[in-house]
Amino acid sequence: RKREGKNGAQVFDASILDRTRERAEIENDIHAALAGNWFEAHFQQIVEIETGRIIGFEALMRMRHPRKGLLPPAPIIDVAEETGAIGQIGEQIFEDAIANLARVSRLPGLGQTYVAVNFSPLQFDSHLAPYLAGILNRYDIHPSRLVVEITEAVLMHDNPEIRRILDAVHQLGCRIAIDDFGTGYSSLSYMSRFPVDIVKIDQSFIRSLGGNRLEEAEKSRMLVEGISAISHKMKCSVIAEGVETDDQRTFLKEIGVDCAQGYLYAKPLGIADLMTTLAHTDHE
Ligand code: C2E
Ligand code: CA
Ligand code: CA
Ligand code: CA
């Protein structure tokens, strides 16, 4: 909301000022974090529902701020996409994720697990595939053990350049996952036009599966079942996001969803906690 000031200048609401300050503060934090190595990847298990085995991990960005503690990614990523810092942040998270996958791989039963890394639309330039190949090679990680997570925003404009880049990444042997599936629009057409391997059903659908609004729960079940069936027909595997309850897991298993990720299994963990947790469970 704007008001006219005395001399015709526009006086902004305090809330707008607050937001501007907040944004400037995040921008400063990003600057310091890139220089000081405050970015780190945390890891959340992805589990095969049928067997309960861990098949991979999603890497999720955190900023370890020396004064403010561990900060969540969403506001940081919003600002970083505006300023362009997302490219550098993305590289730090990707390299951290691959270095730590190499460590996790040495544990018995986890040698074939993958890491799924989130990529912003702004990271899709022609250097992406050779860059990924270089880092994977440095850590001796086979490309099939990297899943590139993209949102529908990446695919939205059917941009031939994006398509070439995704094809190159796929040619390397990496798998491609559509994140937050079902939250964009005309999602189904992407599956035929782009080299998609994995569909991640957005947590909003999973949350309403067992909701107490019966009609909504029923519709969500039909949606999840439908998305799963279509994905399988398109030779994609399916991951349910945000799985928090046993009832959700039971339903997902019944309708044949392949994998699940969520607090029911584990929260995202820093590498030290992850290694401790994994070392104390049997993965064979
Ligand atoms: P996302 O890719 O959809 O990641 C899943 C989010 O759901 C994560 O939030 C995760 O902590 C949370 N989550 C996992 N299980 C559950 C559950 O059972 N219940 C609930 N309520 N939430 C659950 P997080 O870590 O805060 O990340 C938020 C978003 O930030 C991500 O959503 C992704 O879009 C973005 N993001 C995270 N790391 C990166 C990154 O390295 N690069 C980019 N470009 N984006 C990232
Ligand atoms: Ca994701
Ligand atoms: Ca998601
Ligand atoms: Ca999301």
Coordinates of C-alpha atoms and ligand atoms in Angstrom, one line a residue:
R1 CA 0.0 0.0 0.0
K2 CA 1.3 3.4 -1.0
R3 CA 0.2 6.8 0.2
E4 CA 0.9 10.2 -1.3
G5 CA 3.4 12.2 0.8
K6 CA 3.3 15.9 1.4
N7 CA 5.5 16.8 -1.5
G8 CA 4.0 14.2 -3.8
A9 CA 6.7 11.6 -3.0
Q10 CA 5.4 8.2 -2.2
V11 CA 5.6 7.1 1.5
F12 CA 5.7 3.4 1.9
D13 CA 4.0 1.3 4.6
A14 CA 6.2 0.1 7.5
S15 CA 5.6 -3.4 6.3
I16 CA 7.2 -2.7 3.0
L17 CA 10.1 -1.1 4.7
D18 CA 10.4 -4.2 7.0
R19 CA 10.4 -6.5 4.0
T20 CA 13.1 -4.4 2.3
R21 CA 15.3 -4.5 5.4
E22 CA 14.7 -8.3 5.8
R23 CA 15.7 -8.8 2.2
A24 CA 18.8 -6.7 2.5
E25 CA 19.7 -8.7 5.6
I26 CA 19.4 -12.0 3.8
E27 CA 21.4 -10.6 1.0
N28 CA 24.2 -9.7 3.5
D29 CA 24.0 -13.1 5.1
I30 CA 24.3 -14.8 1.7
H31 CA 27.4 -12.8 0.9
A32 CA 29.0 -13.7 4.2
A33 CA 27.9 -17.4 3.9
L34 CA 29.5 -17.8 0.5
A35 CA 32.8 -16.4 1.8
G36 CA 32.7 -18.2 5.1
N37 CA 31.4 -21.6 3.9
W38 CA 28.2 -21.5 6.0
F39 CA 26.1 -23.4 3.5
E40 CA 25.7 -27.1 4.1
A41 CA 23.6 -29.9 2.7
H42 CA 21.4 -31.8 5.1
F43 CA 20.1 -35.3 4.1
Q44 CA 16.7 -36.9 4.3
Q45 CA 16.2 -40.6 3.6
I46 CA 14.0 -41.8 0.7
V47 CA 12.7 -45.2 1.5
E48 CA 11.3 -48.0 -0.6
I49 CA 7.8 -48.6 0.9
E50 CA 7.6 -52.3 0.2
T51 CA 10.9 -53.3 1.8
G52 CA 11.6 -50.3 4.1
R53 CA 15.1 -50.0 2.6
I54 CA 16.8 -46.7 2.1
I55 CA 17.3 -46.1 -1.6
G56 CA 18.5 -42.5 -1.5
F57 CA 18.7 -39.2 0.2
E58 CA 17.5 -35.7 -0.7
A59 CA 20.0 -33.0 -0.1
L60 CA 18.4 -29.9 1.5
M61 CA 20.2 -26.6 1.8
R62 CA 20.8 -25.0 5.2
M63 CA 22.7 -21.9 6.2
R64 CA 24.7 -22.4 9.5
H65 CA 24.7 -18.8 10.7
P66 CA 27.3 -18.2 13.5
R67 CA 24.9 -15.9 15.4
K68 CA 21.4 -17.0 14.2
G69 CA 21.9 -20.7 14.1
L70 CA 20.7 -23.1 11.4
L71 CA 18.5 -21.3 8.9
P72 CA 15.9 -22.9 6.5
P73 CA 16.3 -22.6 2.8
A74 CA 13.1 -21.0 1.5
P75 CA 13.6 -17.3 2.1
I76 CA 17.3 -17.6 1.3
I77 CA 16.6 -19.2 -2.1
D78 CA 14.0 -16.6 -3.0
V79 CA 16.5 -13.8 -2.5
A80 CA 19.3 -15.8 -4.1
E81 CA 17.2 -16.3 -7.2
E82 CA 16.7 -12.6 -7.4
T83 CA 20.3 -11.6 -7.0
G84 CA 21.8 -14.5 -9.0
A85 CA 23.7 -15.9 -6.0
I86 CA 21.7 -19.2 -6.4
G87 CA 24.3 -20.4 -8.9
Q88 CA 27.2 -20.3 -6.4
I89 CA 25.0 -21.6 -3.6
G90 CA 23.8 -24.4 -5.8
E91 CA 27.3 -25.5 -6.6
Q92 CA 28.4 -25.5 -2.9
I93 CA 25.3 -27.7 -2.0
F94 CA 25.9 -30.0 -4.9
E95 CA 29.5 -30.5 -4.1
D96 CA 28.8 -31.0 -0.4
A97 CA 26.1 -33.6 -1.4
I98 CA 28.4 -35.6 -3.6
A99 CA 31.3 -35.5 -1.2
N100 CA 29.0 -36.8 1.6
L101 CA 27.3 -39.4 -0.7
A102 CA 30.9 -40.8 -1.1
R103 CA 31.1 -41.1 2.7
V104 CA 27.7 -42.7 3.2
S105 CA 28.5 -45.2 0.4
R106 CA 31.2 -46.8 2.5
L107 CA 28.6 -48.0 5.0
P108 CA 27.5 -51.6 4.5
G109 CA 24.3 -51.8 2.3
L110 CA 24.4 -48.2 1.2
G111 CA 26.9 -48.4 -1.7
Q112 CA 24.1 -48.0 -4.3
T113 CA 22.1 -45.2 -2.7
Y114 CA 21.6 -42.0 -4.7
V115 CA 21.5 -38.4 -3.7
A116 CA 18.8 -36.1 -5.0
V117 CA 19.8 -32.4 -5.4
N118 CA 17.4 -29.5 -6.0
F119 CA 18.3 -27.3 -9.0
S120 CA 16.9 -23.8 -9.6
P121 CA 15.8 -22.9 -13.1
L122 CA 18.6 -20.4 -13.1
Q123 CA 21.2 -23.2 -12.9
F124 CA 20.2 -24.6 -16.3
D125 CA 22.9 -23.3 -18.6
S126 CA 24.9 -25.2 -21.2
H127 CA 27.7 -25.8 -18.7
L128 CA 25.6 -27.8 -16.4
A129 CA 26.1 -31.3 -17.7
P130 CA 29.9 -31.0 -18.1
Y131 CA 30.1 -29.4 -14.6
L132 CA 28.1 -32.2 -13.0
A133 CA 30.3 -34.8 -14.8
G134 CA 33.4 -33.2 -13.5
I135 CA 32.4 -33.2 -9.9
L136 CA 31.0 -36.8 -10.1
N137 CA 34.2 -37.9 -11.6
R138 CA 36.3 -36.2 -8.9
Y139 CA 34.5 -38.1 -6.2
D140 CA 34.3 -41.3 -8.2
I141 CA 30.5 -41.4 -8.0
H142 CA 28.6 -43.0 -10.9
P143 CA 26.2 -40.5 -12.6
S144 CA 23.3 -42.9 -12.1
R145 CA 23.6 -42.1 -8.4
L146 CA 22.7 -38.5 -8.9
V147 CA 19.0 -37.4 -9.2
V148 CA 18.5 -33.9 -10.5
E149 CA 15.3 -32.5 -8.9
I150 CA 13.6 -29.8 -10.9
T151 CA 10.2 -28.1 -10.4
E152 CA 7.6 -27.6 -13.0
A153 CA 8.8 -24.0 -13.3
V154 CA 11.9 -25.3 -15.2
L155 CA 9.7 -27.1 -17.8
M156 CA 6.9 -24.6 -18.1
H157 CA 7.9 -22.9 -21.3
D158 CA 9.0 -25.9 -23.3
N159 CA 12.2 -24.1 -23.9
P160 CA 14.4 -26.0 -26.4
E161 CA 17.5 -24.8 -24.7
I162 CA 16.3 -26.3 -21.3
R163 CA 15.4 -29.4 -23.2
R164 CA 18.9 -29.8 -24.6
I165 CA 20.5 -29.3 -21.2
L166 CA 18.2 -31.9 -19.6
D167 CA 18.9 -34.3 -22.4
A168 CA 22.6 -33.8 -21.9
V169 CA 22.2 -34.5 -18.1
H170 CA 20.1 -37.5 -18.9
Q171 CA 22.7 -38.8 -21.4
L172 CA 25.3 -38.6 -18.7
G173 CA 23.3 -41.2 -16.8
C174 CA 21.8 -39.0 -14.2
R175 CA 18.1 -39.4 -13.4
I176 CA 15.6 -36.5 -13.4
A177 CA 12.8 -36.0 -10.9
I178 CA 9.9 -33.6 -11.1
D179 CA 9.5 -32.1 -7.7
D180 CA 6.2 -30.9 -6.1
F181 CA 4.3 -32.7 -8.7
G182 CA 0.7 -31.6 -9.1
T183 CA 1.2 -28.0 -7.8
G184 CA 1.8 -26.4 -11.2
Y185 CA -0.4 -26.8 -14.2
S186 CA -0.7 -29.0 -17.3
S187 CA 1.9 -31.2 -15.6
L188 CA 1.1 -34.3 -17.5
S189 CA 2.4 -33.0 -20.8
Y190 CA 5.9 -32.5 -19.4
M191 CA 6.2 -36.2 -18.9
S192 CA 6.0 -36.9 -22.6
R193 CA 8.3 -34.0 -23.7
F194 CA 11.1 -34.2 -21.2
P195 CA 13.4 -37.1 -20.0
V196 CA 11.7 -37.6 -16.6
D197 CA 12.5 -40.7 -14.5
I198 CA 10.9 -39.9 -11.1
V199 CA 7.7 -38.1 -10.1
K200 CA 7.6 -36.7 -6.5
I201 CA 4.0 -36.2 -5.5
D202 CA 3.7 -33.0 -3.5
Q203 CA 3.2 -33.2 0.2
S204 CA -0.1 -31.2 0.1
F205 CA -1.8 -34.3 -1.5
I206 CA -0.3 -36.6 1.1
R207 CA -1.3 -34.4 4.0
S208 CA -5.0 -34.4 2.9
L209 CA -5.1 -38.2 2.4
G210 CA -6.2 -38.8 6.0
G211 CA -7.8 -35.5 6.6
N212 CA -11.1 -35.3 8.6
R213 CA -12.8 -33.6 5.7
L214 CA -14.0 -36.8 4.1
E215 CA -14.8 -35.6 0.7
E216 CA -11.4 -33.9 0.3
A217 CA -9.6 -37.0 1.7
E218 CA -11.4 -39.2 -0.9
K219 CA -10.5 -36.9 -3.7
S220 CA -6.9 -36.7 -2.7
R221 CA -6.7 -40.5 -2.6
M222 CA -8.1 -40.7 -6.2
L223 CA -5.6 -38.0 -7.3
V224 CA -2.6 -39.8 -5.7
E225 CA -3.7 -43.1 -7.2
G226 CA -4.2 -41.5 -10.6
I227 CA -0.8 -39.8 -10.6
S228 CA 0.8 -43.0 -9.5
A229 CA -0.8 -45.0 -12.3
I230 CA 0.0 -42.6 -15.0
S231 CA 3.6 -42.2 -13.8
H232 CA 4.1 -45.9 -13.9
K233 CA 2.6 -46.1 -17.4
M234 CA 5.2 -43.5 -18.4
K235 CA 7.9 -45.7 -16.8
C236 CA 8.5 -43.2 -14.0
S237 CA 8.9 -44.3 -10.4
V238 CA 6.9 -42.5 -7.8
I239 CA 7.9 -40.9 -4.5
A240 CA 5.4 -39.6 -2.0
E241 CA 6.7 -36.5 -0.2
G242 CA 5.8 -35.4 3.4
V243 CA 4.8 -38.9 4.7
E244 CA 4.1 -38.4 8.4
T245 CA 1.8 -41.2 9.5
D246 CA 1.4 -45.0 9.4
D247 CA -2.0 -44.6 7.8
Q248 CA -0.5 -42.6 4.9
R249 CA 2.2 -45.3 4.5
T250 CA -0.4 -48.1 4.4
F251 CA -2.5 -46.3 1.8
L252 CA 0.5 -45.5 -0.4
K253 CA 1.6 -49.1 -0.2
E254 CA -1.8 -50.4 -1.1
I255 CA -2.0 -48.3 -4.3
G256 CA 1.6 -49.2 -5.3
V257 CA 3.5 -45.9 -4.7
D258 CA 7.2 -47.0 -4.9
C259 CA 8.9 -44.8 -2.3
A260 CA 8.3 -42.4 0.5
Q261 CA 10.0 -39.5 2.2
G262 CA 8.9 -37.7 5.3
Y263 CA 9.1 -37.3 9.1
L264 CA 7.6 -40.8 9.6
Y265 CA 11.0 -42.2 8.5
A266 CA 13.4 -39.4 9.3
K267 CA 13.9 -35.6 9.4
P268 CA 16.7 -34.1 7.3
L269 CA 19.9 -34.5 9.2
G270 CA 23.4 -32.9 9.1
I271 CA 26.1 -35.2 7.9
A272 CA 27.4 -36.0 11.5
D273 CA 24.0 -37.0 12.8
L274 CA 23.2 -38.9 9.5
M275 CA 26.4 -41.0 9.8
T276 CA 25.6 -41.8 13.4
T277 CA 22.0 -42.8 12.7
L278 CA 23.0 -44.9 9.7
A279 CA 25.8 -46.7 11.5
H280 CA 23.3 -47.8 14.1
T281 CA 20.8 -49.4 11.7
D282 CA 21.1 -52.5 9.5
H283 CA 20.8 -51.8 5.7
E284 CA 21.3 -55.2 4.3
Ligands
C2E1 P1 11.3 -29.6 -1.4 O1 12.4 -29.8 -2.4 O2 9.9 -29.9 -1.7 O3 11.8 -30.3 -0.1 C1 11.0 -31.0 0.8 C2 10.7 -30.1 2.0 O4 9.8 -30.8 2.9 C3 12.0 -29.9 2.9 O5 11.8 -28.5 3.5 C4 11.8 -30.9 4.0 O6 12.5 -30.6 5.2 C5 10.3 -30.9 4.2 N1 9.8 -32.2 4.7 C6 10.3 -33.4 4.6 N2 9.5 -34.3 5.1 C7 8.5 -33.7 5.7 C8 7.3 -34.1 6.4 O7 7.1 -35.3 6.7 N3 6.4 -33.1 6.8 C9 6.7 -31.8 6.5 N4 5.8 -30.9 6.9 N5 7.7 -31.4 5.8 C10 8.6 -32.3 5.4 P2 13.1 -27.5 3.5 O8 14.3 -28.3 3.8 O9 12.7 -26.4 4.4 O10 13.2 -27.0 2.0 C11 12.2 -26.2 1.4 C12 12.4 -26.1 -0.1 O11 13.5 -25.3 -0.3 C13 12.6 -27.4 -0.8 O12 11.3 -28.0 -1.0 C14 13.2 -26.9 -2.1 O13 12.2 -26.4 -3.0 C15 14.0 -25.7 -1.6 N6 15.4 -26.1 -1.5 C16 16.0 -26.8 -0.4 N7 17.3 -27.0 -0.7 C17 17.6 -26.5 -1.9 C18 18.8 -26.3 -2.7 O14 19.9 -26.8 -2.4 N8 18.6 -25.7 -3.9 C19 17.4 -25.2 -4.3 N9 17.4 -24.6 -5.5 N10 16.3 -25.3 -3.6 C20 16.4 -25.9 -2.4
CA2 CA 13.0 -31.4 -3.7
CA3 CA 9.0 -31.3 -3.0
CA4 CA 8.6 -27.5 -2.3

